[in-house]
CSV table of C-alpha atoms in Angstrom, one decimal:
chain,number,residue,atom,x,y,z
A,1,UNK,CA,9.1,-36.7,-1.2
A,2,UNK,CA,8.7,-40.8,-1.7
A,3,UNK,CA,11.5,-41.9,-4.3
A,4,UNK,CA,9.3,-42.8,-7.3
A,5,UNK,CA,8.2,-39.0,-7.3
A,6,UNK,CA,11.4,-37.5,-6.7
A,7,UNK,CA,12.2,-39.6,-9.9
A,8,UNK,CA,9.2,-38.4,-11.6
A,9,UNK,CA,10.2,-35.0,-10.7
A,10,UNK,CA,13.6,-35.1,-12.0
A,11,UNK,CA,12.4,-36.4,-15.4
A,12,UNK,CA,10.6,-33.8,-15.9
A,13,UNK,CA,13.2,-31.5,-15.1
A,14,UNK,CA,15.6,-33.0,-17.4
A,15,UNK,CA,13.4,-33.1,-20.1
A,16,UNK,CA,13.6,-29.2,-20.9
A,17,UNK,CA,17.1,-29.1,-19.3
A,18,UNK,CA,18.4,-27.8,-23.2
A,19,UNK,CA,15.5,-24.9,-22.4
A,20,UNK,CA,16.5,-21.6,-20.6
A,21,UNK,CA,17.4,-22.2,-17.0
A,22,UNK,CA,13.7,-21.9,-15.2
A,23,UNK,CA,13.6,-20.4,-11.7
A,24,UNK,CA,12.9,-22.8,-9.7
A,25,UNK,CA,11.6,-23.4,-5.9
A,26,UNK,CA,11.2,-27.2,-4.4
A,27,UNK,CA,9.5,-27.2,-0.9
A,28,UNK,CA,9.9,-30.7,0.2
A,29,UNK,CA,7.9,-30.7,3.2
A,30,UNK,CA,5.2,-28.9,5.1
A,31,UNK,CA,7.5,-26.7,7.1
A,32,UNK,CA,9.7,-25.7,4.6
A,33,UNK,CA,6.5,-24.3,2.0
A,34,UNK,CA,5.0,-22.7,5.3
A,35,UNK,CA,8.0,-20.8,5.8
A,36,UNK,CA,8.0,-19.2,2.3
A,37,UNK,CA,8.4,-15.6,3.3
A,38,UNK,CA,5.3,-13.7,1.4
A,39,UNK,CA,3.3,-16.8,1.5
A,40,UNK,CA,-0.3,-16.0,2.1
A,41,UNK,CA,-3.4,-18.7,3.6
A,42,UNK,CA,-6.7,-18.6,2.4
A,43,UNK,CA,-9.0,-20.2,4.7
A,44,UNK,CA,-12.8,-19.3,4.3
A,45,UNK,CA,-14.8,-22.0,6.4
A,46,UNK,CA,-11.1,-23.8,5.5
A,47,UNK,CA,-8.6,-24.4,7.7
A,48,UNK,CA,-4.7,-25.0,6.8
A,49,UNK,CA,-2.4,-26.8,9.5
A,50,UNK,CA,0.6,-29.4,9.2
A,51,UNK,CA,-0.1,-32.8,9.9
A,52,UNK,CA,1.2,-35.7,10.0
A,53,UNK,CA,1.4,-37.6,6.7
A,54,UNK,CA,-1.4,-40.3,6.9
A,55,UNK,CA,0.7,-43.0,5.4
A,56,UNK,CA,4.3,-42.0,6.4
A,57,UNK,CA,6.3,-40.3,8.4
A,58,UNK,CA,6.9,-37.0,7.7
A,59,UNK,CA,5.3,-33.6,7.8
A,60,UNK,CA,2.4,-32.7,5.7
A,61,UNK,CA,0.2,-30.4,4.9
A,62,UNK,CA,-3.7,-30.6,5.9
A,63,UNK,CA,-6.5,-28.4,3.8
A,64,UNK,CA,-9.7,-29.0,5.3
A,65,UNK,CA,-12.9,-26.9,3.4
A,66,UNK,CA,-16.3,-26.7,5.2
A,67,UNK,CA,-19.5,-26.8,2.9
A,68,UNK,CA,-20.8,-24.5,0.7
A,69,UNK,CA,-23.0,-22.1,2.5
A,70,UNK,CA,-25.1,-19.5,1.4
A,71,UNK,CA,-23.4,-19.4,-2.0
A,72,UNK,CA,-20.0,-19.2,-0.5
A,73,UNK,CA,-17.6,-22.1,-1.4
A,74,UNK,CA,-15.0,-23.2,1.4
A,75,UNK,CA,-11.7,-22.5,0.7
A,76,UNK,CA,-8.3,-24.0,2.4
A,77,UNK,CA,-5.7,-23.2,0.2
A,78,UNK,CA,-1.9,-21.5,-0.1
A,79,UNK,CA,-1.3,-18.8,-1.6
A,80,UNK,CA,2.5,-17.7,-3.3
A,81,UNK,CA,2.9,-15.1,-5.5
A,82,UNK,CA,5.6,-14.7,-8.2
A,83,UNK,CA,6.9,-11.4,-10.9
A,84,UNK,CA,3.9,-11.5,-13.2
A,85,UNK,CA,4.2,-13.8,-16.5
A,86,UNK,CA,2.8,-12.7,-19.9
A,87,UNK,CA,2.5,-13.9,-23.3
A,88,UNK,CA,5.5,-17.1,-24.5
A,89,UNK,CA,6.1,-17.1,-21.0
A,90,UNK,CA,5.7,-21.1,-19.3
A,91,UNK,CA,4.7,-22.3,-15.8
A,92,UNK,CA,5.0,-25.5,-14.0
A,93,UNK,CA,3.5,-26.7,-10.9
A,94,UNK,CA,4.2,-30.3,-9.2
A,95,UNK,CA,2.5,-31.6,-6.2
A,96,UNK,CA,1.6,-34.1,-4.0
A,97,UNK,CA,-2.1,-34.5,-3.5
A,98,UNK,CA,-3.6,-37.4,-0.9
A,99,UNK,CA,-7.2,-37.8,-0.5
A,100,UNK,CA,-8.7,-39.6,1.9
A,101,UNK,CA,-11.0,-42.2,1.7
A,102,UNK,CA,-14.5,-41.1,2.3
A,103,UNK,CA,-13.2,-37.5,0.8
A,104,UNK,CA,-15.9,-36.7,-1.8
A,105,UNK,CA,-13.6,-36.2,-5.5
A,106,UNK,CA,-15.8,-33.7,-7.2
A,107,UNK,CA,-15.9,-30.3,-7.5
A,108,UNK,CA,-13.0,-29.9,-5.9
A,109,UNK,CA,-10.4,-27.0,-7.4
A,110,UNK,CA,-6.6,-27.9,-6.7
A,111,UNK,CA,-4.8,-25.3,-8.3
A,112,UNK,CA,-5.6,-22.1,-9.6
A,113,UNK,CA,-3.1,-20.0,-11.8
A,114,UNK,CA,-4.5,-16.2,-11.9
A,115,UNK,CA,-3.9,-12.7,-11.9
A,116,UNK,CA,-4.2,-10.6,-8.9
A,117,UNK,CA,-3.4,-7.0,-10.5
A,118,UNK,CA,-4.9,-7.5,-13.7
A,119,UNK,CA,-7.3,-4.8,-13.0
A,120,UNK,CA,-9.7,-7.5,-13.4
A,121,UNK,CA,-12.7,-8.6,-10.6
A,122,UNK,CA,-12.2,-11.9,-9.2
A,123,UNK,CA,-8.5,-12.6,-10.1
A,124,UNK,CA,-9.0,-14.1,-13.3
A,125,UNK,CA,-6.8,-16.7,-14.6
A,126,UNK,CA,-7.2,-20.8,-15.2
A,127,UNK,CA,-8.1,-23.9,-12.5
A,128,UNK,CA,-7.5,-27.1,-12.2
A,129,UNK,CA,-9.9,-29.2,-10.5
A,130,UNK,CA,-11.4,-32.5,-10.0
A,131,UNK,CA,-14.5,-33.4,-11.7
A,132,UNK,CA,-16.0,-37.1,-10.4
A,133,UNK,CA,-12.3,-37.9,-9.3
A,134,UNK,CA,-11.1,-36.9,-12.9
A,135,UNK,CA,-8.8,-33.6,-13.4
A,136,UNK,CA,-9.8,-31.2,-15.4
A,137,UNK,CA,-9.2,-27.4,-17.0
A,138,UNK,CA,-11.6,-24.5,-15.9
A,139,UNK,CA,-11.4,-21.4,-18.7
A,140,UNK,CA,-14.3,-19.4,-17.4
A,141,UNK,CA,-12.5,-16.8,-15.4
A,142,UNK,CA,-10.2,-16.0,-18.1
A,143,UNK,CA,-13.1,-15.4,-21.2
A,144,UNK,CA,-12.5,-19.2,-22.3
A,145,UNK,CA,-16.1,-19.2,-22.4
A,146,UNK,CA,-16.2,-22.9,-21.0
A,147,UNK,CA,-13.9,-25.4,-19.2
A,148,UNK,CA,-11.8,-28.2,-21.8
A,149,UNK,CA,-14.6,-30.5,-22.0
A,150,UNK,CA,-12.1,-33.1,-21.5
A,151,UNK,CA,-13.1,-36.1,-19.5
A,152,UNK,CA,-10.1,-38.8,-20.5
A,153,UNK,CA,-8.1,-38.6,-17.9
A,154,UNK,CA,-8.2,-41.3,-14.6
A,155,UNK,CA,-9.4,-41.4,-11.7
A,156,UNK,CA,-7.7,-40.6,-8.6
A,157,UNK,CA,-8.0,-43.1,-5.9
A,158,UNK,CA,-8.2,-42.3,-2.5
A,159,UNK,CA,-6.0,-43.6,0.0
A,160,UNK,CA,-2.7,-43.3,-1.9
A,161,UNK,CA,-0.2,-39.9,-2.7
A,162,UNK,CA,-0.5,-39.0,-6.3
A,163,UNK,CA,1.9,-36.5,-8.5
A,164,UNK,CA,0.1,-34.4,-10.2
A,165,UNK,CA,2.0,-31.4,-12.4
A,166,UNK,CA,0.4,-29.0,-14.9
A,167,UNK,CA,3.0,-27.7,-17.6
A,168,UNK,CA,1.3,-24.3,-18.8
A,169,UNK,CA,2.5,-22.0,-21.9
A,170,UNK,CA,0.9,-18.8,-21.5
A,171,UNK,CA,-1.0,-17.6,-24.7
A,172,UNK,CA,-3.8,-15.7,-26.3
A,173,UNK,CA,-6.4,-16.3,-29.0
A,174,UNK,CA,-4.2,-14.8,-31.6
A,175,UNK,CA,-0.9,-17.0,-30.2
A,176,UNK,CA,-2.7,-20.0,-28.6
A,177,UNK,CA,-1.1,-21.3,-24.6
A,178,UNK,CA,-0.7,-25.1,-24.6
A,179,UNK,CA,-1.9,-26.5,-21.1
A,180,UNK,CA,-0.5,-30.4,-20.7
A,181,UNK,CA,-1.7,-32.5,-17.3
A,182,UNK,CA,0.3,-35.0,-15.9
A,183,UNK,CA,-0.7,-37.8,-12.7
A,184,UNK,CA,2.3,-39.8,-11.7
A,185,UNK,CA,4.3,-39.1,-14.4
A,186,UNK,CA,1.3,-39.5,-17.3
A,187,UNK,CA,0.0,-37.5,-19.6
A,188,UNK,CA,-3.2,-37.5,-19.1
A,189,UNK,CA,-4.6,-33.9,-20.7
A,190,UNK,CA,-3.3,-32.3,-23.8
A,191,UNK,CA,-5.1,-28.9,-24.8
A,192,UNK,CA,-4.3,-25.4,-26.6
A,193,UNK,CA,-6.0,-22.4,-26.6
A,194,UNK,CA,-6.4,-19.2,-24.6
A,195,UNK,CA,-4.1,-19.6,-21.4
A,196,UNK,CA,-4.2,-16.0,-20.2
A,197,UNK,CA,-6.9,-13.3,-19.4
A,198,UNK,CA,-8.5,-11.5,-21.5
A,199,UNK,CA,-7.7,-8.4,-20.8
A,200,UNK,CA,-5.5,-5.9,-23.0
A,201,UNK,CA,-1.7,-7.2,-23.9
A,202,UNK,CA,0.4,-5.0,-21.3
A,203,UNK,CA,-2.0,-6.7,-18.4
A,204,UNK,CA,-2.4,-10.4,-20.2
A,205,UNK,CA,-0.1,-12.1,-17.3
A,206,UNK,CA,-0.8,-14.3,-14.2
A,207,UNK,CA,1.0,-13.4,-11.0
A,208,UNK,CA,-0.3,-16.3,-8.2
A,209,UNK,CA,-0.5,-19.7,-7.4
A,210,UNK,CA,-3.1,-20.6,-5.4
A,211,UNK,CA,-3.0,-24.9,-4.5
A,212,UNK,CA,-4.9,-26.7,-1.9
A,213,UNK,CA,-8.7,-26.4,-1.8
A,214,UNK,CA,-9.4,-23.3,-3.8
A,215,UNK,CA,-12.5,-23.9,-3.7
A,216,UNK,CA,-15.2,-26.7,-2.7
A,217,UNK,CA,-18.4,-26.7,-3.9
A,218,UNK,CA,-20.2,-29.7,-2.2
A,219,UNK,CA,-22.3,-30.0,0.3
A,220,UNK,CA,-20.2,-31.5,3.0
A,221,UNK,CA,-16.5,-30.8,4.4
A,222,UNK,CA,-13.6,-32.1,2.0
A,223,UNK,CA,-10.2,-32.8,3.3
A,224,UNK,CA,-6.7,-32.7,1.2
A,225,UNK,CA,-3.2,-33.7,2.4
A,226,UNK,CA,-0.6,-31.9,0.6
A,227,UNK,CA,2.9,-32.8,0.1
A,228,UNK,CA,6.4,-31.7,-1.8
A,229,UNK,CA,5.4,-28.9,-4.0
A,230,UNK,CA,7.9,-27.6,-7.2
A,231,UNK,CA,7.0,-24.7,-8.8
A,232,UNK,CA,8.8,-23.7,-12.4
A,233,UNK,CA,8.9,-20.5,-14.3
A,234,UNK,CA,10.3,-19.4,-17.8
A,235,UNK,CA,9.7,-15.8,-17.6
């Protein structure tokens, strides 16, 4: 991890440091996240391979997601699983995100938060994702009805590591979830609402993290380098 995002990275850390203890799992390069025991790779016309880093030195991650072809997205992405989180519970996920120039920067999903044993089709739960190079939050899967229609945030620019983290509370319609986006450091989406599927109580939870290319939708192949990853949780 480059020093200015390490420092990022403690920051946030020591900003809810009077908070509960979160657990908490830092994989600093591509080695170290590949080794995660139950981690799972998703590749549908996707591959997912360490690299080198294309402006350093170290070892990287590379997601590479073919086309969209007869209405199947490419996918490259990791997959790590965690004890399910419900209701008041909180989430956060920090990574490293490089795209290349030339990479298209739309309709590209980065991280997706979701239950797998909801009892639900198609693992509901919330994405993140780029939207003509801007991030934004996808509500669809979870009976959000649409995605934050939330366009403020900047651009990423190709050619340069960014830190982007997404600091989740987990809530319902009746106790809202508060979803706050952060790129290098800056917030850059504030939103509150539905966080969680919307299923009955006892299953409301998500239980994955899903990062890379979940999903690409466009009409040529997308590549992603991805760094240091930190994931938080406040069961």
């Amino acid at each position: 991890m480059y020093p200015l995002f390490r420092s990022l990275v403690l920051l946030l850390i020591a900003a809810t440091a009077a908070q509960a203890a979160p657990l908490v799992e830092h994989h600093a390069t591509a080695p170290d996240l590949m080794a995660r025991p139950d981690l799972r790779l998703q590749q549908q016309n996707g591959t997912l391979a360490p690299a080198p880093d294309p402006v350093g030195a170290r070892q990287v991650i590379r997601a590479r997601a073919g086309a969209k072809q007869a209405g199947k997205v490419g996918k490259a992405a990791l997959i790590l699983p965690f004890d399910p989180l419900g209701p008041g519970s909180r989430i956060r996920v920090t990574a490293e995100l490089f795209l290349p120039p030339g990479t298209p920067a739309n309709s590209i999903h980065l991280f997706d938060l979701e239950c797998k044993f909801c009892g639900q089709p198609g693992n509901p739960g919330l994405r993140l994702y780029l939207r003509h190079g801007r991030l934004r939050v996808d509500r669809k899967k979870i009976g959000g009805g649409h995605a934050w229609a939330d366009d403020s945030a900047p651009a990423l620019t190709s050619g340069r590591w960014h830190l982007v983290t997404w600091d989740l509370r987990l809530g319902t319609d009746a106790a809202p979830g508060h979803s706050q986006v952060y790129l290098d450091g800056k917030s850059v989406l504030d939103n509150r609402g539905r966080t969680l599927p919307d299923v009955p109580a006892e299953r409301a939870a998500i239980d994955r993290l899903q990062i890379g290319i979940t999903a690409n939708s466009n009409p040529e192949t997308v590549t992603l380098y991805l760094g240091a990853v930190t994931l938080e949780r406040w069961p």
